[in-house]
Coordinates of C-alpha atoms in Angstrom, one line a residue:
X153 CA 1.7 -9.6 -54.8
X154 CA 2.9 -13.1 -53.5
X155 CA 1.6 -14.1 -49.7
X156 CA 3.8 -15.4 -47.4
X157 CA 2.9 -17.9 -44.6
X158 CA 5.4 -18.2 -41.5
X159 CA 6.0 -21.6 -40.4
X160 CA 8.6 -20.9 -37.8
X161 CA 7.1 -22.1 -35.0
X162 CA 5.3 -19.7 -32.1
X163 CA 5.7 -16.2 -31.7
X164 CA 7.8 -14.5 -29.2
X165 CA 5.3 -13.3 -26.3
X166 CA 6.0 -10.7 -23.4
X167 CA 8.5 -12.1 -20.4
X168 CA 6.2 -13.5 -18.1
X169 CA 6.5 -13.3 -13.6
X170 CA 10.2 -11.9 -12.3
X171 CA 11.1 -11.9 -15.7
X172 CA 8.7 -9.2 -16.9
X173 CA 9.3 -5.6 -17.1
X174 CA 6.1 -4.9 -14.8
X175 CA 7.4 -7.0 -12.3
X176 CA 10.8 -5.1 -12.2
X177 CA 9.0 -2.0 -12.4
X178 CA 7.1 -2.1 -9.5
X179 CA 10.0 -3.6 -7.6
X180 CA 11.8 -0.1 -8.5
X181 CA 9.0 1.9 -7.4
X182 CA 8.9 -0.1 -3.7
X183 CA 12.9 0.2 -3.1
X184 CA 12.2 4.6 -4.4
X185 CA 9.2 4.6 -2.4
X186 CA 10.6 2.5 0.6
X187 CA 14.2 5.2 0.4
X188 CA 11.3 8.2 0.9
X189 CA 9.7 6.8 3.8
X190 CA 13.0 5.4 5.6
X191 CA 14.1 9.5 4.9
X192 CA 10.8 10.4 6.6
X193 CA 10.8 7.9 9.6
X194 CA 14.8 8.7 10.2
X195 CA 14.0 12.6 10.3
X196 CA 11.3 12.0 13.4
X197 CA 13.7 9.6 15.2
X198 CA 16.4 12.3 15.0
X199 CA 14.7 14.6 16.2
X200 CA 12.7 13.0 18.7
X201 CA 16.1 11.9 20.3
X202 CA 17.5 15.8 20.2
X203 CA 14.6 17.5 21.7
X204 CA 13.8 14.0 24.3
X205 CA 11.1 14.0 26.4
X206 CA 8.4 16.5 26.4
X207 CA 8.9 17.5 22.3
X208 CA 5.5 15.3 21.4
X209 CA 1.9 17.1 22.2
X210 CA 0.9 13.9 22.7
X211 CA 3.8 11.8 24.8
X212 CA 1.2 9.0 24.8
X213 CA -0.7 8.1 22.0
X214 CA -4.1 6.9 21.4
X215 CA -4.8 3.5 20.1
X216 CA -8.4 4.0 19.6
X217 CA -8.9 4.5 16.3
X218 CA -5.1 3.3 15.1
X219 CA -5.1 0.5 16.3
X220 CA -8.0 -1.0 14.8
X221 CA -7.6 1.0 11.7
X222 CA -4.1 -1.2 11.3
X223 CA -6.0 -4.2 11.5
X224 CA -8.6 -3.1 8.6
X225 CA -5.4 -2.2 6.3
X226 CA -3.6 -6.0 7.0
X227 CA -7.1 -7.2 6.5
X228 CA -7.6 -5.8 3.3
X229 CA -3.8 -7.1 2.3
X230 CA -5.3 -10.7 3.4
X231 CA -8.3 -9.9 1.2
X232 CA -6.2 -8.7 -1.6
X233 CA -3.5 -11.6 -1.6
X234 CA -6.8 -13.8 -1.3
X235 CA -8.1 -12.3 -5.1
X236 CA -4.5 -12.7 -6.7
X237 CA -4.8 -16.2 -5.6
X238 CA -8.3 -16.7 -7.5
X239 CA -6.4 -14.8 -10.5
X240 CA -3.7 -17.3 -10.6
X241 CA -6.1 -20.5 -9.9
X242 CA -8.5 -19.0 -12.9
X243 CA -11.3 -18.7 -9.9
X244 CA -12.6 -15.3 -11.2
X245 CA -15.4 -15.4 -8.4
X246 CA -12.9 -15.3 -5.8
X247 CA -10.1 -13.1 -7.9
X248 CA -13.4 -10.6 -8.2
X249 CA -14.4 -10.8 -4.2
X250 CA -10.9 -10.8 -3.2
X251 CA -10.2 -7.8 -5.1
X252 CA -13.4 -5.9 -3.8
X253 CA -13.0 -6.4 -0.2
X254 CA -9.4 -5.2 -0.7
X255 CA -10.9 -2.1 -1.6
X256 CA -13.9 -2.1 0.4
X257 CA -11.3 -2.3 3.4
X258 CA -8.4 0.2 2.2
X259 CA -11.8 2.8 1.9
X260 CA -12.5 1.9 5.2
X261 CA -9.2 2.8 6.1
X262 CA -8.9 6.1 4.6
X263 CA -11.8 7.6 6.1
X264 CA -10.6 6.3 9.7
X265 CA -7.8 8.2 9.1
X266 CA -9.4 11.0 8.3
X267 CA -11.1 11.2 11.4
X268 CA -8.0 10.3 13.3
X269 CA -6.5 13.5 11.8
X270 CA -9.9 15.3 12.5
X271 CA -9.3 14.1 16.7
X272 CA -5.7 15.5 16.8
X273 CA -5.7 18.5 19.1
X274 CA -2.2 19.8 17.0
X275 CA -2.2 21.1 13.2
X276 CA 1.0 20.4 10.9
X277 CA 1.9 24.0 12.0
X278 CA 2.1 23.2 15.8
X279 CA 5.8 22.3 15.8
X280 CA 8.0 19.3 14.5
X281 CA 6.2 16.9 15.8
X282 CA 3.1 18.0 13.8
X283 CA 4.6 18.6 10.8
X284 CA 6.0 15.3 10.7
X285 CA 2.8 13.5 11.6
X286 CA 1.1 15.0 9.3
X287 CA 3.5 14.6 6.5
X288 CA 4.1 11.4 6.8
X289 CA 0.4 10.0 7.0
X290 CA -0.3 12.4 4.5
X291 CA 2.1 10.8 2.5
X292 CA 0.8 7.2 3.1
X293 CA -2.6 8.4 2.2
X294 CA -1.3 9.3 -0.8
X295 CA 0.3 6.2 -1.5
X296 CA -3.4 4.4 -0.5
X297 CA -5.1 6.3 -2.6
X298 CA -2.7 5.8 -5.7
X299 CA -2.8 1.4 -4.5
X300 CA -6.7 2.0 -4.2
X301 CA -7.0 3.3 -8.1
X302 CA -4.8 1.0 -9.2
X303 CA -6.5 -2.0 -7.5
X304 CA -10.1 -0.7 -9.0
X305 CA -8.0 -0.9 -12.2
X306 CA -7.5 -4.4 -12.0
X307 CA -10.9 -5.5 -10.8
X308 CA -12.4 -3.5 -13.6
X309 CA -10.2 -5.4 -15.8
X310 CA -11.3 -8.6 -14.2
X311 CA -14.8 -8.4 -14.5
X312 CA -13.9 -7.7 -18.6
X313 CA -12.2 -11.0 -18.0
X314 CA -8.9 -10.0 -19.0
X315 CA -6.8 -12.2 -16.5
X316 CA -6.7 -16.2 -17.3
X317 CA -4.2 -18.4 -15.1
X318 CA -1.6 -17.9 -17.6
X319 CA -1.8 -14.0 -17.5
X320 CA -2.2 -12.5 -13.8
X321 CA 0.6 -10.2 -13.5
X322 CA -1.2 -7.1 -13.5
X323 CA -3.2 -8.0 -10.7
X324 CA 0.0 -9.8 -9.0
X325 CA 2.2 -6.6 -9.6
X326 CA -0.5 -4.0 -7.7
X327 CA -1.0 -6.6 -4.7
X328 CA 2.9 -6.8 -4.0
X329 CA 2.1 -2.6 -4.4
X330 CA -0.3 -3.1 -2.4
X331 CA 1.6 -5.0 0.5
X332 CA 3.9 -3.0 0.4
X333 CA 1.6 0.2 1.5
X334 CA 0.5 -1.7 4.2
X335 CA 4.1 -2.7 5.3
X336 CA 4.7 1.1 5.3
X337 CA 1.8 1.5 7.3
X338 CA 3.2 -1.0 9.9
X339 CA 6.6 0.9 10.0
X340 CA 4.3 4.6 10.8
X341 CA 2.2 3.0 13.4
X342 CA 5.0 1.4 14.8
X343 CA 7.0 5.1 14.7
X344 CA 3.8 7.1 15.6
X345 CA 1.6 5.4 18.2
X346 CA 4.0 2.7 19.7
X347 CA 7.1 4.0 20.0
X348 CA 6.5 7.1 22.1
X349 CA 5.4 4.8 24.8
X350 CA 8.7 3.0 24.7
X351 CA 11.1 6.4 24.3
X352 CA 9.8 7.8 27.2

């Protein structure tokens, strides 16, 4: 059997950045994701403005625990955007710290909410207004969790030394993700703990 040697120059490789299909995937799953929680956010409005005044168990929030708990979740966005930077720079000490504090932090936050939820003198039963907190927190907690796996994915990948400068979109992809939970996160605060004292 004859061989054949191909002399045609370099293979084809994968679309790299906004060209590649990760990239576009993920932007899909933000607008879907983003479409769910403008539904969610736009059902408490609504309803807030036909029952007014009196409709919330709590008329004026707490900032306690929320407040600084917001401040954990941006930090671990700094932290994460911080590690993609080491993954495009081919720094893997800081892609690999970056990375972990992102997830040391987004931990953190989970368990603050936790005990936020634990404080709450309603249940998701106690009306609207506590099925709709809890819903939609529960949702974003379920979108942390998901960023959380997936940015424990990457790491892992990391320390196997899988990303080189020319191949970071993995990691790049889950910290836009990963943004975008925290902008979310903005958007519930925001809804939750800071607009009640403006409505009313």
């Amino acid at each position: 059997m004859a061989e054949v040697t191909y002399t045609g120059g370099p293979l084809p490789v994968a679309a790299k950045g906004r060209n590649s299909v990760g990239w576009l995937g993920v932007l899909c799953l933000i607008a879907t994701e983003a479409c769910l929680f403008a539904y969610l956010l736009f059902s408490y409005f609504y309803i807030a403005i036909q029952r007014g005044p009196g409709w919330s168990p709590e008329p004026n929030p707490s900032l306690a625990m929320a407040g600084p708990n917001t401040l954990i979740l941006l930090a671990s966005s700094v932290a994460a955007w911080w590690g993609e930077g080491g993954a495009k720079g081919g720094q893997r000490t800081r892609q690999l710290l970056g990375l972990s504090l992102a997830i040391l932090l987004g931990a953190i936050f989970l368990i603050v909410q936790v005990f936020e939820w634990k404080a709450k003198t309603f249940r998701p039963t106690d009306g609207s207004y506590g099925s709709l907190y809890f819903t939609i927190t529960g949702f974003h907690m379920a979108h942390v969790v998901v960023g959380l796996a997936m940015l424990i994915a990457v790491t892992g990948w990391s320390w196997l030394g899988l990303f080189q400068p020319r191949r970071h979109e993995p990691v790049s992809n889950v910290v836009v993700y990963w943004h975008f939970v925290d902008a979310v996160w903005l958007a519930v605060f925001a809804t939750f703990y800071l607009a009640p004292h403006l409505m009313w």
